[in-house]
Coordinates of C-alpha atoms in Angstrom, one line a residue:
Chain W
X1 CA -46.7 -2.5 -5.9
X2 CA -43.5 -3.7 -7.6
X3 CA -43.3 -3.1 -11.4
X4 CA -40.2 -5.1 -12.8
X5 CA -38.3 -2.8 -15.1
X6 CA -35.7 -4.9 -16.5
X7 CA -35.2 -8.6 -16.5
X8 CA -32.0 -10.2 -16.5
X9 CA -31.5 -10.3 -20.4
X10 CA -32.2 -6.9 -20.4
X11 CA -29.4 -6.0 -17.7
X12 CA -27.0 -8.6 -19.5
X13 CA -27.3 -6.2 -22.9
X14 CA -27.6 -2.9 -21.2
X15 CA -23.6 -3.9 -19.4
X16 CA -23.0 -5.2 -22.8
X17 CA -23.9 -2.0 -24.8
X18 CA -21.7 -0.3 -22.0
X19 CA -18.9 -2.6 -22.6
X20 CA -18.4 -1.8 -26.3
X21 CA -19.3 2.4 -25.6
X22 CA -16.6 2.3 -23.2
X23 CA -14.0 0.7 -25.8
X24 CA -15.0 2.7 -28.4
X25 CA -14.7 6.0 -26.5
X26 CA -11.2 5.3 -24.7
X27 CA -9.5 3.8 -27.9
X28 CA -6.9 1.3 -26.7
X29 CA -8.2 0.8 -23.2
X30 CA -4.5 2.5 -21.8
X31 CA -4.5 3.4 -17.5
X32 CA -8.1 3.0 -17.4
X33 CA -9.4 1.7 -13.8
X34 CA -12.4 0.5 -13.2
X35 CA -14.1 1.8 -9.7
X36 CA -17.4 0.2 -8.3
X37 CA -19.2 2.3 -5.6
X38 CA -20.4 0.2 -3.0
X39 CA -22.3 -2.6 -3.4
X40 CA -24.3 -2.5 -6.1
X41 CA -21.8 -1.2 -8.1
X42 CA -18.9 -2.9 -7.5
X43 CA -20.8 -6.0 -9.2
X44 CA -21.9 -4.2 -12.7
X45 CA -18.0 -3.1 -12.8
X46 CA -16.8 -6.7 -12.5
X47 CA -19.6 -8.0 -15.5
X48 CA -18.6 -4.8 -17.5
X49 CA -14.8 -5.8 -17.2
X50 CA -15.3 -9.6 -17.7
X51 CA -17.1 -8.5 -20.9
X52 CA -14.8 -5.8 -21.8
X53 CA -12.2 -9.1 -21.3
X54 CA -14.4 -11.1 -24.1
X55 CA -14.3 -8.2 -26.7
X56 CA -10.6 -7.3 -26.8
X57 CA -8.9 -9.4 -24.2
X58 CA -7.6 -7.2 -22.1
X59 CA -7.5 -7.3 -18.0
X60 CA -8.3 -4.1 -16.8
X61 CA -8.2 -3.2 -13.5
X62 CA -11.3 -2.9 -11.0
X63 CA -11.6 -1.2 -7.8
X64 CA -14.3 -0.9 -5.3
X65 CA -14.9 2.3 -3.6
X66 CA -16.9 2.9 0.1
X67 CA -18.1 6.5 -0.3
X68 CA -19.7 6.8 3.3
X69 CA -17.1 9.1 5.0
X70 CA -17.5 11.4 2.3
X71 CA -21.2 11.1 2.0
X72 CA -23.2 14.8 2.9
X73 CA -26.4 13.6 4.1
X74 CA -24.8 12.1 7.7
X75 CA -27.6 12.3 10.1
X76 CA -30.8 13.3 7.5
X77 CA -30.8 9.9 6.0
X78 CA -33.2 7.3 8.3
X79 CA -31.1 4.3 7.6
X80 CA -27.3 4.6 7.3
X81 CA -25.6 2.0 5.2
X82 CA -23.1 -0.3 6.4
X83 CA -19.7 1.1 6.0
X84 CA -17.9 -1.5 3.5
X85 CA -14.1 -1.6 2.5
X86 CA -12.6 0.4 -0.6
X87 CA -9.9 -1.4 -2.8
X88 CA -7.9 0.8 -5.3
X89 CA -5.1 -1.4 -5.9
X90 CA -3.9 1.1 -9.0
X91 CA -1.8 4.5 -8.4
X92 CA -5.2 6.9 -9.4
X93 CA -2.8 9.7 -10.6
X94 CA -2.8 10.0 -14.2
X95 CA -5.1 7.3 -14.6
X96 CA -8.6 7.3 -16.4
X97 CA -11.2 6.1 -13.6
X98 CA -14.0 5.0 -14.9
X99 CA -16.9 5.2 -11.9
X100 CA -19.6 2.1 -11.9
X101 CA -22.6 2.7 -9.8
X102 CA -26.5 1.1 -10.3
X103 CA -28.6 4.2 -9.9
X104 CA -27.7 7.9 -10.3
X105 CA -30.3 9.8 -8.6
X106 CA -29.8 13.1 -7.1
X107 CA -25.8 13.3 -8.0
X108 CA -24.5 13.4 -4.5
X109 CA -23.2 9.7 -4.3
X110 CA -21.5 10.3 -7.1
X111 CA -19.9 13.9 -6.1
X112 CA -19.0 11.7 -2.9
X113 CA -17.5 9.3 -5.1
X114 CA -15.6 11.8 -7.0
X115 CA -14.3 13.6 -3.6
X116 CA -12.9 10.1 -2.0
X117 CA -11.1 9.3 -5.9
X118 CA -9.5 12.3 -5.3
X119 CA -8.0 11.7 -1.8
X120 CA -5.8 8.7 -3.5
X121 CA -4.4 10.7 -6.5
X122 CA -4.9 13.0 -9.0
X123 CA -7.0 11.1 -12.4
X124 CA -6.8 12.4 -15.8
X125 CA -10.3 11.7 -16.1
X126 CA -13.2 10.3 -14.3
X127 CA -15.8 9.0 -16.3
X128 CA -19.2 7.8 -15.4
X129 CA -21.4 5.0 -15.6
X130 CA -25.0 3.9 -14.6
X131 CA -26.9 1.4 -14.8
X132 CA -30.5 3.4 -14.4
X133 CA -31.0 7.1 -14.6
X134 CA -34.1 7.9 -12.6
X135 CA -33.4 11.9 -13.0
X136 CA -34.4 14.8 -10.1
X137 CA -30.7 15.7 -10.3
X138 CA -29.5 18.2 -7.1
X139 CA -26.1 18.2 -8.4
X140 CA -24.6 19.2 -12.0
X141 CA -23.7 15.4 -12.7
X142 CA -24.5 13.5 -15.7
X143 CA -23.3 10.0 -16.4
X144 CA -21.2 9.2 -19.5
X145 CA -22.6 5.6 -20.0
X146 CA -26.2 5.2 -19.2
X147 CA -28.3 1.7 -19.5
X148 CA -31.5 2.9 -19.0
X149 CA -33.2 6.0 -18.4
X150 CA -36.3 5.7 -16.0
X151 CA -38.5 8.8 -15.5
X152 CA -39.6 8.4 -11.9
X153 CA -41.4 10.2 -8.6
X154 CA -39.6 11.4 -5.8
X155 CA -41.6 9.0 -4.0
X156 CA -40.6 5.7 -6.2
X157 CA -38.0 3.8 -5.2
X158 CA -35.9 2.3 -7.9
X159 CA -34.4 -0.9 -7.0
X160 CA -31.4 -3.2 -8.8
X161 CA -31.5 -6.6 -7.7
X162 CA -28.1 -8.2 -9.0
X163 CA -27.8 -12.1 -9.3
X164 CA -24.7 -11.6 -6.8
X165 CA -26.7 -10.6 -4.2
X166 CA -30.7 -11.9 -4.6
X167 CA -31.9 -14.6 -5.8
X168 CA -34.4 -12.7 -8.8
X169 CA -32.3 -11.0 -11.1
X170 CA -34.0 -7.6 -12.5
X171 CA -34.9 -3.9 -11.6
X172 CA -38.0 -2.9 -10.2
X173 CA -39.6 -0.1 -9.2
X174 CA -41.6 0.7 -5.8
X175 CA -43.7 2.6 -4.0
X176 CA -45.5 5.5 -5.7
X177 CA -48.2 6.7 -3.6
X178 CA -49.9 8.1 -6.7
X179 CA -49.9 4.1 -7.9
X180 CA -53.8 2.7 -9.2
X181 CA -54.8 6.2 -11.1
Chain X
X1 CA -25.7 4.1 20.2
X2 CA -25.5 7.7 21.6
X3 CA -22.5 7.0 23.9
X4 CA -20.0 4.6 24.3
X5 CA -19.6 4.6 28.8
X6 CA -19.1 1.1 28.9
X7 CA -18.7 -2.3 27.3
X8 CA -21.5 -3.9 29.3
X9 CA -24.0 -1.4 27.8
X10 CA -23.5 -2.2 24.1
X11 CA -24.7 -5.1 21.8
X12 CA -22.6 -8.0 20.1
X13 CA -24.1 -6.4 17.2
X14 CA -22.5 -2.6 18.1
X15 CA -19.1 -4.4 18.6
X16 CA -19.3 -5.9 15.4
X17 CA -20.2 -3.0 13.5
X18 CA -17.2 -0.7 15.4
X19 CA -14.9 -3.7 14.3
X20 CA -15.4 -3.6 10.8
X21 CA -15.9 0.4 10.1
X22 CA -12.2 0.5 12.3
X23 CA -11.1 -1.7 9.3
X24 CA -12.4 0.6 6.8
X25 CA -10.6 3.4 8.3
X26 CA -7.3 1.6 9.0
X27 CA -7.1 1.7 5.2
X28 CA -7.7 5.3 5.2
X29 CA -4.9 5.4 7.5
X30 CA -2.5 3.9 4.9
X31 CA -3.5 6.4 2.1
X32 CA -1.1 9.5 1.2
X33 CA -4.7 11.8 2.8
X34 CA -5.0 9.9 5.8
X35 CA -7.6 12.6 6.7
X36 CA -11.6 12.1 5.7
X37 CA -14.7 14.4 5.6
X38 CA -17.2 12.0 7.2
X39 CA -17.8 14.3 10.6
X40 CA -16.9 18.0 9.0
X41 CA -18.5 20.8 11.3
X42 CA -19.0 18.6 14.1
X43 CA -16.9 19.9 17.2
X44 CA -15.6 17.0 20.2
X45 CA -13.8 18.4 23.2
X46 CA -11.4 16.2 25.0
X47 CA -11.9 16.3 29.1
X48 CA -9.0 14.7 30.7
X49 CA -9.5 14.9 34.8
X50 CA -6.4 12.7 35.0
X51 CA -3.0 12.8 32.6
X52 CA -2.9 10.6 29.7
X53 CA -0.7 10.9 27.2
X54 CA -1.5 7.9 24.8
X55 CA -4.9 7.8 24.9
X56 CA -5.2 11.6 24.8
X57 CA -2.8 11.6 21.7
X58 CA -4.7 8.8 20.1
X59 CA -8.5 10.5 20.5
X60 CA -7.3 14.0 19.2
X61 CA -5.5 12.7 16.4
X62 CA -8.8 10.3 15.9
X63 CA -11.0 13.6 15.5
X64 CA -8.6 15.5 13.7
X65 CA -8.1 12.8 10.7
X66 CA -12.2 12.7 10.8
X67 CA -12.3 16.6 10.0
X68 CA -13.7 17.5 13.7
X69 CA -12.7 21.0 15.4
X70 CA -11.0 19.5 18.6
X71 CA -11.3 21.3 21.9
X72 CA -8.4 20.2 24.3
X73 CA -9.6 20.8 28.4
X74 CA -7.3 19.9 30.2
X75 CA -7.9 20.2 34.6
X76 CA -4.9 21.9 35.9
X77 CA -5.3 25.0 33.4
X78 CA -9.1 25.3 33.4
X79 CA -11.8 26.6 36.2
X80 CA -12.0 23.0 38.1
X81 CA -9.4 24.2 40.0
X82 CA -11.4 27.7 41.0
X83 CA -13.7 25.3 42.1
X84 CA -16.6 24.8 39.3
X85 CA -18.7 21.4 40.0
X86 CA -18.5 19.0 37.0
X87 CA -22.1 19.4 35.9
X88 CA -21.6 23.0 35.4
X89 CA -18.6 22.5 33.4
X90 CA -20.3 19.9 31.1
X91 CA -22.8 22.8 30.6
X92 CA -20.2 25.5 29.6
X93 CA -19.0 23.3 27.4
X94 CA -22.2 22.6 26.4
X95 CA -22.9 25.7 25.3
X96 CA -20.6 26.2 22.4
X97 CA -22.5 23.8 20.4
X98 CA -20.5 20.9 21.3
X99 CA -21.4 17.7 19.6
X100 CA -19.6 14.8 21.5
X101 CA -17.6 15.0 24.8
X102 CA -14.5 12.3 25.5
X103 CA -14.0 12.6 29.0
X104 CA -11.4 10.7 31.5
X105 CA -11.9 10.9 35.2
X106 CA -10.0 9.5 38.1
X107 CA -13.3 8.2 39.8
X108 CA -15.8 5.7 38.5
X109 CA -19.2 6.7 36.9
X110 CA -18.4 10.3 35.8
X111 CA -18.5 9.3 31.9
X112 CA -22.5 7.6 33.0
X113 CA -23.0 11.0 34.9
X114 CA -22.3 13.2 31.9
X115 CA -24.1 11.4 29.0
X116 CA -27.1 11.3 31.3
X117 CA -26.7 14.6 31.9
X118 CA -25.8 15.9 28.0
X119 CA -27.0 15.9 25.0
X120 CA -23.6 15.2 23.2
X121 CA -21.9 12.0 22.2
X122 CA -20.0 11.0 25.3
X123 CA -16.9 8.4 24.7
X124 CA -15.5 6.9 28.0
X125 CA -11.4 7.1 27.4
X126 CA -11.3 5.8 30.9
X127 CA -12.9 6.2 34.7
X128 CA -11.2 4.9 37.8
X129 CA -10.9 1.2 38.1
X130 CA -14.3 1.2 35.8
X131 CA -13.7 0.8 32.5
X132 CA -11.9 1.9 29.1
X133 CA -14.2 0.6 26.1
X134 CA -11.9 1.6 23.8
X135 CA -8.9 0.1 24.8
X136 CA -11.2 -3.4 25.2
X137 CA -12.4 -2.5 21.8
X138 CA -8.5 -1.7 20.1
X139 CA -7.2 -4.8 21.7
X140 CA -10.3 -7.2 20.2
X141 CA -9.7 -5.5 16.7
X142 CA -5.9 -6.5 17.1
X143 CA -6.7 -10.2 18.6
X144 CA -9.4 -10.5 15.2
X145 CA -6.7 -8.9 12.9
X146 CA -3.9 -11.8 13.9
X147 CA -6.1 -14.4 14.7
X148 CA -9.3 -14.4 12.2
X149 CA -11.8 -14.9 15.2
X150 CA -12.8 -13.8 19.0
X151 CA -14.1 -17.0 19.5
X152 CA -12.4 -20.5 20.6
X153 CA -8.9 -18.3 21.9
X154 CA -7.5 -18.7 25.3
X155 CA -6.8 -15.3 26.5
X156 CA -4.7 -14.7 29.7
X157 CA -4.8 -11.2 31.1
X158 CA -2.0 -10.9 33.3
X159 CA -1.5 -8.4 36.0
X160 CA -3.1 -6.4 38.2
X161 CA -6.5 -6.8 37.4
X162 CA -8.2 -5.2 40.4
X163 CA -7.3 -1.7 39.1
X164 CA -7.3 -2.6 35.6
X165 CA -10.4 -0.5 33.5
X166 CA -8.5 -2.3 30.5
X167 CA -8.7 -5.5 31.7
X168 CA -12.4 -5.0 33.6
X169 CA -13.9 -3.9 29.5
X170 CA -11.9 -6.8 27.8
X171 CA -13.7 -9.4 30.3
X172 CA -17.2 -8.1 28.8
X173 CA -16.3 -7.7 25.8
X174 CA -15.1 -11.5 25.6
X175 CA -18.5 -12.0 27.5
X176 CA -20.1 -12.1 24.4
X177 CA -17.7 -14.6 22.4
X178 CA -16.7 -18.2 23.3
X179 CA -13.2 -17.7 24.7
X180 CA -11.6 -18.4 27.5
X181 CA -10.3 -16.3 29.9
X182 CA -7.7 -16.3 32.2
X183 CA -6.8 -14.0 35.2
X184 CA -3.4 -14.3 36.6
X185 CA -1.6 -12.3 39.4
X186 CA -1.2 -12.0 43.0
X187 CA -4.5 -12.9 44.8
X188 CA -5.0 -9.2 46.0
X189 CA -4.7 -7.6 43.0
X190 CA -7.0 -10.3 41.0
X191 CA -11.2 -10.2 42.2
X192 CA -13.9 -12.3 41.4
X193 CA -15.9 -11.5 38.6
X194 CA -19.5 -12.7 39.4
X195 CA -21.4 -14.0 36.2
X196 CA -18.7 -14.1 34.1
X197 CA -16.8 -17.4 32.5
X198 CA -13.3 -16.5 34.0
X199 CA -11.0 -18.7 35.5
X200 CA -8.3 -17.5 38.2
X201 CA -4.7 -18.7 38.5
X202 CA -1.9 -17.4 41.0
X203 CA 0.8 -19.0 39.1
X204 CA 1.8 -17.6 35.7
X205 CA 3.3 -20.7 34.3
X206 CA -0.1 -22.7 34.9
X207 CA -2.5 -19.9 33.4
X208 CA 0.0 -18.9 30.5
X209 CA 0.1 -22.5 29.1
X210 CA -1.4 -23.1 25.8
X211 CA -2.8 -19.3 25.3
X212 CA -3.3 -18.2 22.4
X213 CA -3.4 -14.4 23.3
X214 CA -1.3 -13.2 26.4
X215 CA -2.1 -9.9 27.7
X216 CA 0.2 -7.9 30.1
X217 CA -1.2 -5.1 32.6
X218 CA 0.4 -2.3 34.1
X219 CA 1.4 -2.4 37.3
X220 CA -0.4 0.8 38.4
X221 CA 1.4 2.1 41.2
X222 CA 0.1 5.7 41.2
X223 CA -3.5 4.0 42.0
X224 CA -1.5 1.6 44.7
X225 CA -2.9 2.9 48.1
X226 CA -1.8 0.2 50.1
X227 CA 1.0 -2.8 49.5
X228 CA -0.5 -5.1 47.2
X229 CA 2.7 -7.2 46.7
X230 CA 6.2 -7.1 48.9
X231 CA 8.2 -5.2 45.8
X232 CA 8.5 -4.8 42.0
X233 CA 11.6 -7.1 42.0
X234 CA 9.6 -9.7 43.9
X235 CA 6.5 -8.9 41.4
X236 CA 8.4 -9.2 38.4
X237 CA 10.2 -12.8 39.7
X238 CA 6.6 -14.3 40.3
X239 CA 4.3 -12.7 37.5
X240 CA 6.8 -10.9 35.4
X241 CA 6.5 -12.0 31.6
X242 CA 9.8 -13.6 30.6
X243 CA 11.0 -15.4 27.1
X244 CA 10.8 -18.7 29.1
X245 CA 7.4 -18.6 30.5
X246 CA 6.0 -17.5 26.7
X247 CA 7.4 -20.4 25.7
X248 CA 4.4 -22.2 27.5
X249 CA 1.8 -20.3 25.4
X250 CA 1.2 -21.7 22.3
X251 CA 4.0 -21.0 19.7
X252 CA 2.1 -18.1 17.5
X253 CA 0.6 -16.9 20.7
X254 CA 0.3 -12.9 20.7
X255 CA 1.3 -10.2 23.1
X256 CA -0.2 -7.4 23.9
X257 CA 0.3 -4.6 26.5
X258 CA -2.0 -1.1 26.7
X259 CA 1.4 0.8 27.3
X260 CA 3.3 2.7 29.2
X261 CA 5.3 -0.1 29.8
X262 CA 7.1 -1.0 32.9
X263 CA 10.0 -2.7 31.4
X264 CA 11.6 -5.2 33.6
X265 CA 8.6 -5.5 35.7
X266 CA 5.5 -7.2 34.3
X267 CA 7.6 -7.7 30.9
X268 CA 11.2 -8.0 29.9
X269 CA 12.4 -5.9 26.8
X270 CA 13.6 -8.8 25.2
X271 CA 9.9 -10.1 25.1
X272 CA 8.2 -6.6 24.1
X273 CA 10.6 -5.8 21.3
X274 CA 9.9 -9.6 20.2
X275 CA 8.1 -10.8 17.1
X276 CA 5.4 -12.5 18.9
X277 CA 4.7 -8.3 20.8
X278 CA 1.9 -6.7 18.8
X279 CA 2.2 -4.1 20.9
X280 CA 3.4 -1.3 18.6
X281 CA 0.1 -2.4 16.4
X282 CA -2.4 -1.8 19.1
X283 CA -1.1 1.8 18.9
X284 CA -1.7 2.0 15.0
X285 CA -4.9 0.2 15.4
X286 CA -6.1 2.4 18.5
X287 CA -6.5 5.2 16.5
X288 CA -8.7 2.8 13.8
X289 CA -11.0 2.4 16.3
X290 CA -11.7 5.4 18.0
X291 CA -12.1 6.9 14.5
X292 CA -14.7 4.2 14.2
X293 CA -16.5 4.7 17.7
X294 CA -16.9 8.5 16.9
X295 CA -18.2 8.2 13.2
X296 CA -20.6 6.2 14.2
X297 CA -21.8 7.9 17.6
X298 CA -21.3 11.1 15.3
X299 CA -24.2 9.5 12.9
X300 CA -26.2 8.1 14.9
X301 CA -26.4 11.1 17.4
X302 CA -27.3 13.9 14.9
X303 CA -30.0 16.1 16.0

């Protein structure tokens, strides 16, 4: 069974909430870089800095970041992802870098994530932001910006569908095996 | 993919995928910490039957910038010489929990022997007059890199083909695009491939014209067991690569060459150090693509 979650308009106000959070808590918006962790969050950084744009008109910059050379589970997960290309155009030392990924999960992405922004520079900061929390941390990671929090089973499988890449805008949820009670 | 032995044995799809992950690690390669965690704790020993200096240099400093504990075996110092058969020193090696074995051999079919015969990852850095996937494999990331595609190029591989491995793994790799290929040399040193869309030319100025890639071979003299052509001087004056005949190919034709190079035989120096020689580039991007290959034979082979 797939249970839709959020629609589009709720996705559209969650990255807009995000947007205005993220001003608010890094006054002035100074050497702040925006990182997307590949793919699906490469996508939510670009709408959160187009509407970041809108607010106060500034251009910040984006990156994209491929974390799978630095992933742990090499080997125990089934189905590997495709290894995609990371683009930090900005010098990392001394910058604020503000992570973008769609689901935080178990943490280890993101302590991935954190180990490969490290091998370019030195941040002042790195910041965090999700689109869905689904909980059952295995790390001690906690996002800064959070659209939704999603109490789930292990066995669910959370799913963000992004208009960039299908054609149904929206998350869903999947595959509980306790489902029909 | 457990092992990379040979060209032939691997999907389009394998290719593909070992073509873009080399990208993604040729931008490691131009970070300040060239060096990534992806195969920490694995172990790769390096089993070189036959001195290499290049290729050797390439797959250790490959492992090493991909966190592996190297292993360096080389023949003349180790028990080959005291007479231990090739199986058993697979297994010794074996033993210490080895998790993938790059091996070079002097004959043909000892890279198929071994990954039959182990469980570890086994990369072929070259056997005999077989094959060397990984030089087919550097030298199509280098053609995609300059010219955008691997289809619709006329490629001319120049030289002695016969005991070319290089050459022999860039004919199947191009197998599976829609180029052209060209053989040129002396008619002993250039055989029939059987199956294959390959065209054969004795003179250099016909098979060179309007290429868009032209790729020298060494002449391999150590591998030379009987007179394949009258001299070098004679060899370099028929099928020697000179300013004038690259003027035939087109003008933003490439040049490539797997090194050493024989300068003065199959090219001049005026032509290698030229703007058109990407040959300095299929170094860099050599070790892109090994790094590749072994990540993903690392994954994929975890038990």
């Amino acid at each position: 069974m797939r249970k839709e979650l959020l629609s589009k308009k709720d996705i559209d106000r969650a990255v807009s909430r995000i947007a205005h959070e993220i001003i608010e808590k890094n006054r002035g918006l100074e050497n702040i870089c925006l990182v997307g962790i590949q793919s699906g969050g490469v996508h939510l950084a670009k709408r959160i800095a187009s509407k970041i744009k809108e607010v106060e008109g500034i251009d910040l910059n984006i990156g994209s970041l491929d974390i799978s050379f630095y992933r742990d589970d090499v080997g125990i997960r089934k189905q590997q992802p495709v290894v995609r290309s990371s683009d930090i155009t900005c010098e990392v030392s001394g910058m604020r870098i503000i992570l973008v990924d769609d689901v935080l999960f178990t943490g280890r992405s993101i302590r991935a994530a954190m180990d490969a922004i490290m091998d370019f520079g030195r941040p002042a900061v790195i910041q965090l932001v999700v689109l869905i929390d689904r909980g059952h941390r295995e790390l001690p990671i906690r996002a800064d910006y959070v659209g939704k929090n999603i109490p789930t089973a292990l066995d669910e499988n959370v799913e963000v569908c992004l208009a960039e890449d299908c054609a149904e805008e929206g998350v869903y949820i999947t595959g509980s095996q306790t489902e029909g009670k | 993919m457990k092992d990379l032995v040979s060209i032939r044995e691997i999907s389009k799809e394998n290719i593909e995928s070992i073509l873009s992950t080399a990208a993604s690690f040729k931008a490691v390669l131009k970070r300040d910490i060239k060096k990534v965690p992806a195969l920490r704790g694995k172990t790769v020993v390096n089993l070189f039957f036959e001195p290499s200096t290049r290729t050797k240099t390439s797959f250790e400093l490959a492992e090493k910038r991909l966190s592996t504990d190297v292993l360096n075996f080389s023949v003349p110092t180790s028990s080959v010489v005291k007479g231990e058969t090739l199986l058993d020193t697979v297994r010794t090696i074996e033993s210490y929990g080895v998790d993938c074995i790059v091996i070079r051999h002097s004959s043909s079919g000892v890279p198929h022997f071994i990954a039959k015969n182990s469980h570890a990852s086994v990369v072929n850095a070259g056997d005999g007059t077989n094959e060397h996937p990984t030089q087919a494999l550097l030298d199509a990331f280098s053609i995609l890199e300059r010219k955008d595609t691997l289809d619709g190029l006329r490629i001319a591989i120049i030289g002695d083909v016969h005991h070319s491995r290089v050459a022999k793994s860039n004919i199947y790799l191009f197998s599976n695009y829609k180029s052209e290929i060209r053989l040129i040399g002396p008619p002993a040193l250039i055989p029939e491939f059987k199956g294959y869309n390959v065209s054969y030319f004795n003179s250099i100025e016909e098979g060179i014209e309007g290429a868009d890639v032209v790729m020298m071979l060494r002449i391999q003299s150590e591998r030379m067991t009987k007179g394949f052509f009258p001299s070098t001087l004679e060899y370099a004056n028929l099928w020697g690569l000179n300013r004038q005949r690259l003027k035939l190919a087109k003008k933003d034709a490439i040049v490539m060459h797997p090194g050493p190079l024989n300068r003065g035989v199959e090219i001049t120096s005026d032509v290698a150090d030229s703007g058109q020689s990407i040959i300095l580039e299929q170094v860099t991007n050599g070790l892109a693509v090994r790094m590749a290959v072994m990540y993903l034979l690392g994954r994929d082979n975890e038990q």
